Structures are given as C-alpha cells and as structure tokens.
Amino acid sequence: MAEIKLKGNAVHTTGSLPEKGSKLKDFALVNAGLQEKQLSDYAGKKIVLNIFPSIDTGVCATSVRKFNEKAAALDNTVVLTVSKDLPFALNRFCAAEGIANVEPLSDFRGHFGDEYGVVIADSPMKGLLSRAVIVANSNGEVVYTEQVPEITTEPNYDAALEALN
C-alpha cells in the first residue's frame, strides 16, 4: 500500500507499483473500439504506462497531451494511457485534442488497477486509479516507476522517458 496525497490529504492505494527489474504483469484493457488489449499485443516494444484517475481532470488531460507530444519522437515505443474512464470518453478527448501518438485504454471492466497496485482505496476518489508511470524495456522488464506523491501534480515526464534509453 502506498500513501499519496490529494490536495495535501493522505490517500492510500491498494498496493504498490511493480519493482524495477520485475516483468510487467499481463493485463486486459479496453480500447476505443471496445476490443481487449493485452500485454502480448505490445510484445517487443518499449512500454510507457501513463496511469491516471480521469481524463476529465486538468492534470490528467495535460499528462496525455504531454506524453502524446513526446511520444512522436520515440522509436519502438508505445505510450498507453490507462484510467477507469469509459473508452468512449477517452476516445472523445483524444479526437477533440488531436491525440494520435498514445493509445488510450480503459480499466473499466478489468483488474489492471489491482494487479499494478494503483487503485485508490479511500477518499472521495476511492475506486479510481492513482497517478503513476511505469516504463518497461522491450523485454517487458520494469525500468522505471513513479507513484506521483500528490495526485494534483504531473509526473516526471523526462525521467520516465530517459529510462527508455
């Protein structure tokens, strides 16, 4: 369990992020076409998991925009944005914003949040995913994690992307 903050107030997650050096756990997330996507769909690629509570908040939207901008220059890398938002909401946002370099995925009917230790366990945001970034190399090994300590702040984009090298 991790302790993070929401506007300075303590909030807890149901688990902890994967350890560096461990393998990414398989997942089943839903894309905009309501198709399930699994870890095996990205075999051989470097993966950035941009995890957040909801696309309908300013900081979450900013993180998707910034990763979209930075992802355009990445080789053999996929940036997956993951939240509990419905796929329709994620698709609507990406279409309106011209987001084309990240893949929005929903955990609305899955267990990704539980498997990756990012479900918020208390507070008014209980049940949503915390703000976190997990980066894996092309072998699926975790090379970087960040459980953002204050939900209302952005992740460290540069550190996450540097870990890809």
PDB file of C-alpha atoms in Angstrom:
ATOM      1  CA  MET A   1       0.000   0.000   0.000  1.00  0.00           C
ATOM      2  CA  ALA A   2       1.301   3.424  -0.933  1.00  0.00           C
ATOM      3  CA  GLU A   3       0.403   6.667   0.801  1.00  0.00           C
ATOM      4  CA  ILE A   4      -0.077   9.581  -1.547  1.00  0.00           C
ATOM      5  CA  LYS A   5      -1.810  12.936  -1.203  1.00  0.00           C
ATOM      6  CA  LEU A   6      -4.907  14.564  -2.638  1.00  0.00           C
ATOM      7  CA  LYS A   7      -4.626  18.314  -2.085  1.00  0.00           C
ATOM      8  CA  GLY A   8      -2.409  17.621   0.911  1.00  0.00           C
ATOM      9  CA  ASN A   9      -4.676  14.989   2.488  1.00  0.00           C
ATOM     10  CA  ALA A  10      -3.488  11.391   2.903  1.00  0.00           C
ATOM     11  CA  VAL A  11      -4.843   8.892   0.390  1.00  0.00           C
ATOM     12  CA  HIS A  12      -3.882   5.226   0.079  1.00  0.00           C
ATOM     13  CA  THR A  13      -3.603   2.783  -2.777  1.00  0.00           C
ATOM     14  CA  THR A  14      -4.469  -0.898  -2.538  1.00  0.00           C
ATOM     15  CA  GLY A  15      -0.922  -1.962  -3.357  1.00  0.00           C
ATOM     16  CA  SER A  16       2.483  -0.920  -4.596  1.00  0.00           C
ATOM     17  CA  LEU A  17       3.934  -0.407  -8.044  1.00  0.00           C
ATOM     18  CA  PRO A  18       5.940  -3.258  -9.571  1.00  0.00           C
ATOM     19  CA  GLU A  19       9.603  -3.422  -8.598  1.00  0.00           C
ATOM     20  CA  LYS A  20      12.290  -2.334 -11.055  1.00  0.00           C
ATOM     21  CA  GLY A  21      13.647  -5.424 -12.783  1.00  0.00           C
ATOM     22  CA  SER A  22      10.374  -7.330 -12.476  1.00  0.00           C
ATOM     23  CA  LYS A  23       8.316  -8.300 -15.506  1.00  0.00           C
ATOM     24  CA  LEU A  24       5.146  -6.413 -16.385  1.00  0.00           C
ATOM     25  CA  LYS A  25       2.065  -8.387 -15.413  1.00  0.00           C
ATOM     26  CA  ASP A  26      -0.378  -9.326 -18.125  1.00  0.00           C
ATOM     27  CA  PHE A  27      -3.449  -7.132 -18.392  1.00  0.00           C
ATOM     28  CA  ALA A  28      -6.750  -6.871 -20.225  1.00  0.00           C
ATOM     29  CA  LEU A  29      -7.689  -3.278 -21.002  1.00  0.00           C
ATOM     30  CA  VAL A  30     -10.335  -1.972 -23.394  1.00  0.00           C
ATOM     31  CA  ASN A  31      -9.630   0.312 -26.351  1.00  0.00           C
ATOM     32  CA  ALA A  32     -11.932   2.809 -28.073  1.00  0.00           C
ATOM     33  CA  GLY A  33     -13.348   0.032 -30.286  1.00  0.00           C
ATOM     34  CA  LEU A  34     -14.304  -1.966 -27.160  1.00  0.00           C
ATOM     35  CA  GLN A  35     -11.654  -4.552 -28.009  1.00  0.00           C
ATOM     36  CA  GLU A  36      -9.492  -6.057 -25.293  1.00  0.00           C
ATOM     37  CA  LYS A  37      -5.808  -5.280 -25.466  1.00  0.00           C
ATOM     38  CA  GLN A  38      -3.301  -7.434 -23.619  1.00  0.00           C
ATOM     39  CA  LEU A  39       0.366  -7.086 -22.819  1.00  0.00           C
ATOM     40  CA  SER A  40       1.172  -9.596 -25.583  1.00  0.00           C
ATOM     41  CA  ASP A  41      -0.232  -7.123 -28.144  1.00  0.00           C
ATOM     42  CA  TYR A  42       2.848  -4.960 -27.465  1.00  0.00           C
ATOM     43  CA  ALA A  43       5.492  -7.729 -27.472  1.00  0.00           C
ATOM     44  CA  GLY A  44       8.953  -6.461 -28.391  1.00  0.00           C
ATOM     45  CA  LYS A  45       8.054  -2.805 -27.792  1.00  0.00           C
ATOM     46  CA  LYS A  46       9.127  -0.480 -25.023  1.00  0.00           C
ATOM     47  CA  ILE A  47       6.057   0.473 -22.997  1.00  0.00           C
ATOM     48  CA  VAL A  48       5.179   3.614 -21.082  1.00  0.00           C
ATOM     49  CA  LEU A  49       2.090   3.231 -18.885  1.00  0.00           C
ATOM     50  CA  ASN A  50       0.654   6.659 -18.073  1.00  0.00           C
ATOM     51  CA  ILE A  51      -1.887   5.843 -15.344  1.00  0.00           C
ATOM     52  CA  PHE A  52      -4.303   8.460 -14.001  1.00  0.00           C
ATOM     53  CA  PRO A  53      -7.687   8.944 -12.260  1.00  0.00           C
ATOM     54  CA  SER A  54      -9.794  10.542 -15.034  1.00  0.00           C
ATOM     55  CA  ILE A  55      -9.324  12.219 -18.391  1.00  0.00           C
ATOM     56  CA  ASP A  56     -11.875  14.806 -17.237  1.00  0.00           C
ATOM     57  CA  THR A  57      -9.428  16.499 -14.869  1.00  0.00           C
ATOM     58  CA  GLY A  58      -6.885  19.110 -15.889  1.00  0.00           C
ATOM     59  CA  VAL A  59      -3.732  17.325 -14.754  1.00  0.00           C
ATOM     60  CA  CYS A  60      -4.765  14.004 -16.305  1.00  0.00           C
ATOM     61  CA  ALA A  61      -5.565  15.691 -19.616  1.00  0.00           C
ATOM     62  CA  THR A  62      -2.230  17.527 -19.507  1.00  0.00           C
ATOM     63  CA  SER A  63      -0.337  14.268 -18.947  1.00  0.00           C
ATOM     64  CA  VAL A  64      -1.966  12.719 -22.012  1.00  0.00           C
ATOM     65  CA  ARG A  65      -1.161  15.808 -24.115  1.00  0.00           C
ATOM     66  CA  LYS A  66       2.472  15.900 -22.968  1.00  0.00           C
ATOM     67  CA  PHE A  67       3.091  12.184 -23.463  1.00  0.00           C
ATOM     68  CA  ASN A  68       1.406  12.458 -26.884  1.00  0.00           C
ATOM     69  CA  GLU A  69       3.794  15.268 -27.833  1.00  0.00           C
ATOM     70  CA  LYS A  70       6.877  13.468 -26.552  1.00  0.00           C
ATOM     71  CA  ALA A  71       5.860  10.036 -27.915  1.00  0.00           C
ATOM     72  CA  ALA A  72       6.056  11.210 -31.530  1.00  0.00           C
ATOM     73  CA  ALA A  73       9.862  11.007 -31.388  1.00  0.00           C
ATOM     74  CA  LEU A  74      10.132   7.602 -29.687  1.00  0.00           C
ATOM     75  CA  ASP A  75      11.333   4.531 -31.581  1.00  0.00           C
ATOM     76  CA  ASN A  76       9.823   1.096 -30.922  1.00  0.00           C
ATOM     77  CA  THR A  77       7.806   2.549 -28.039  1.00  0.00           C
ATOM     78  CA  VAL A  78       4.114   2.657 -27.225  1.00  0.00           C
ATOM     79  CA  VAL A  79       2.594   5.013 -24.676  1.00  0.00           C
ATOM     80  CA  LEU A  80      -0.543   3.556 -23.124  1.00  0.00           C
ATOM     81  CA  THR A  81      -2.773   5.891 -21.133  1.00  0.00           C
ATOM     82  CA  VAL A  82      -4.787   3.957 -18.565  1.00  0.00           C
ATOM     83  CA  SER A  83      -7.743   5.036 -16.428  1.00  0.00           C
ATOM     84  CA  LYS A  84     -11.155   3.825 -15.304  1.00  0.00           C
ATOM     85  CA  ASP A  85     -12.798   6.224 -17.786  1.00  0.00           C
ATOM     86  CA  LEU A  86     -15.110   4.648 -20.314  1.00  0.00           C
ATOM     87  CA  PRO A  87     -13.450   4.072 -23.696  1.00  0.00           C
ATOM     88  CA  PHE A  88     -15.958   6.498 -25.237  1.00  0.00           C
ATOM     89  CA  ALA A  89     -14.759   9.363 -23.013  1.00  0.00           C
ATOM     90  CA  LEU A  90     -11.109   8.605 -23.755  1.00  0.00           C
ATOM     91  CA  ASN A  91     -11.806   8.460 -27.489  1.00  0.00           C
ATOM     92  CA  ARG A  92     -13.819  11.702 -27.404  1.00  0.00           C
ATOM     93  CA  PHE A  93     -10.965  13.513 -25.622  1.00  0.00           C
ATOM     94  CA  CYS A  94      -8.284  12.181 -27.970  1.00  0.00           C
ATOM     95  CA  ALA A  95     -10.343  13.063 -31.063  1.00  0.00           C
ATOM     96  CA  ALA A  96     -11.057  16.591 -29.818  1.00  0.00           C
ATOM     97  CA  GLU A  97      -7.396  17.163 -28.901  1.00  0.00           C
ATOM     98  CA  GLY A  98      -5.852  15.558 -31.989  1.00  0.00           C
ATOM     99  CA  ILE A  99      -4.102  12.955 -29.828  1.00  0.00           C
ATOM    100  CA  ALA A 100      -2.584  10.326 -32.124  1.00  0.00           C
ATOM    101  CA  ASN A 101       0.699   9.194 -30.529  1.00  0.00           C
ATOM    102  CA  VAL A 102      -0.667   7.484 -27.409  1.00  0.00           C
ATOM    103  CA  GLU A 103      -3.148   4.660 -27.074  1.00  0.00           C
ATOM    104  CA  PRO A 104      -5.974   5.336 -24.616  1.00  0.00           C
ATOM    105  CA  LEU A 105      -7.079   2.230 -22.713  1.00  0.00           C
ATOM    106  CA  SER A 106      -9.743   1.710 -20.073  1.00  0.00           C
ATOM    107  CA  ASP A 107      -9.715  -0.481 -16.985  1.00  0.00           C
ATOM    108  CA  PHE A 108     -13.490  -0.087 -16.556  1.00  0.00           C
ATOM    109  CA  ARG A 109     -14.095  -3.840 -16.617  1.00  0.00           C
ATOM    110  CA  GLY A 110     -10.695  -5.208 -15.714  1.00  0.00           C
ATOM    111  CA  HIS A 111      -8.278  -5.783 -12.874  1.00  0.00           C
ATOM    112  CA  PHE A 112      -5.306  -3.775 -14.107  1.00  0.00           C
ATOM    113  CA  GLY A 113      -5.515  -1.373 -11.158  1.00  0.00           C
ATOM    114  CA  ASP A 114      -5.480  -4.223  -8.676  1.00  0.00           C
ATOM    115  CA  GLU A 115      -2.627  -6.058 -10.421  1.00  0.00           C
ATOM    116  CA  TYR A 116      -0.491  -2.928 -10.601  1.00  0.00           C
ATOM    117  CA  GLY A 117      -1.334  -1.632  -7.097  1.00  0.00           C
ATOM    118  CA  VAL A 118      -2.794   1.680  -8.253  1.00  0.00           C
ATOM    119  CA  VAL A 119      -6.437   1.543  -7.121  1.00  0.00           C
ATOM    120  CA  ILE A 120      -7.228   4.356  -4.703  1.00  0.00           C
ATOM    121  CA  ALA A 121      -8.512   2.707  -1.510  1.00  0.00           C
ATOM    122  CA  ASP A 122     -10.036   5.701   0.273  1.00  0.00           C
ATOM    123  CA  SER A 123     -11.005   9.370  -0.144  1.00  0.00           C
ATOM    124  CA  PRO A 124     -13.669  10.716  -2.496  1.00  0.00           C
ATOM    125  CA  MET A 125     -11.619   9.196  -5.362  1.00  0.00           C
ATOM    126  CA  LYS A 126     -11.940   5.663  -3.984  1.00  0.00           C
ATOM    127  CA  GLY A 127     -12.015   3.122  -6.804  1.00  0.00           C
ATOM    128  CA  LEU A 128     -10.219   5.290  -9.375  1.00  0.00           C
ATOM    129  CA  LEU A 129      -6.590   4.767 -10.358  1.00  0.00           C
ATOM    130  CA  SER A 130      -3.799   6.821  -8.812  1.00  0.00           C
ATOM    131  CA  ARG A 131      -1.427   8.904 -10.918  1.00  0.00           C
ATOM    132  CA  ALA A 132       1.577   6.749 -11.759  1.00  0.00           C
ATOM    133  CA  VAL A 133       4.017   5.995 -14.552  1.00  0.00           C
ATOM    134  CA  ILE A 134       5.572   2.610 -15.260  1.00  0.00           C
ATOM    135  CA  VAL A 135       8.159   2.121 -18.008  1.00  0.00           C
ATOM    136  CA  ALA A 136       9.295  -1.244 -19.362  1.00  0.00           C
ATOM    137  CA  ASN A 137      12.004  -2.143 -21.850  1.00  0.00           C
ATOM    138  CA  SER A 138      11.345  -4.219 -24.972  1.00  0.00           C
ATOM    139  CA  ASN A 139      11.691  -7.419 -22.907  1.00  0.00           C
ATOM    140  CA  GLY A 140       8.836  -6.341 -20.633  1.00  0.00           C
ATOM    141  CA  GLU A 141      11.140  -5.618 -17.675  1.00  0.00           C
ATOM    142  CA  VAL A 142      10.237  -2.641 -15.499  1.00  0.00           C
ATOM    143  CA  VAL A 143      12.966   0.008 -15.746  1.00  0.00           C
ATOM    144  CA  TYR A 144      11.189   2.959 -14.110  1.00  0.00           C
ATOM    145  CA  THR A 145       8.256   3.604 -11.795  1.00  0.00           C
ATOM    146  CA  GLU A 146       6.781   6.726 -10.306  1.00  0.00           C
ATOM    147  CA  GLN A 147       3.871   6.800  -7.900  1.00  0.00           C
ATOM    148  CA  VAL A 148       3.190  10.534  -8.109  1.00  0.00           C
ATOM    149  CA  PRO A 149       3.096  11.654  -4.458  1.00  0.00           C
ATOM    150  CA  GLU A 150       0.411  14.341  -4.941  1.00  0.00           C
ATOM    151  CA  ILE A 151      -2.465  13.389  -7.252  1.00  0.00           C
ATOM    152  CA  THR A 152      -2.888  17.009  -8.366  1.00  0.00           C
ATOM    153  CA  THR A 153       0.658  17.238  -9.791  1.00  0.00           C
ATOM    154  CA  GLU A 154       2.115  15.979 -13.049  1.00  0.00           C
ATOM    155  CA  PRO A 155       4.503  13.035 -13.343  1.00  0.00           C
ATOM    156  CA  ASN A 156       8.185  13.475 -14.156  1.00  0.00           C
ATOM    157  CA  TYR A 157       7.970  13.056 -17.942  1.00  0.00           C
ATOM    158  CA  ASP A 158      11.684  13.498 -18.549  1.00  0.00           C
ATOM    159  CA  ALA A 159      12.734  10.859 -16.015  1.00  0.00           C
ATOM    160  CA  ALA A 160      10.213   8.388 -17.432  1.00  0.00           C
ATOM    161  CA  LEU A 161      11.357   8.891 -20.996  1.00  0.00           C
ATOM    162  CA  GLU A 162      15.059   8.892 -20.058  1.00  0.00           C
ATOM    163  CA  ALA A 163      14.543   5.392 -18.637  1.00  0.00           C
ATOM    164  CA  LEU A 164      13.797   4.185 -22.171  1.00  0.00           C
ATOM    165  CA  ASN A 165      17.449   4.675 -23.159  1.00  0.00           C
TER     166      ASN A 165
END
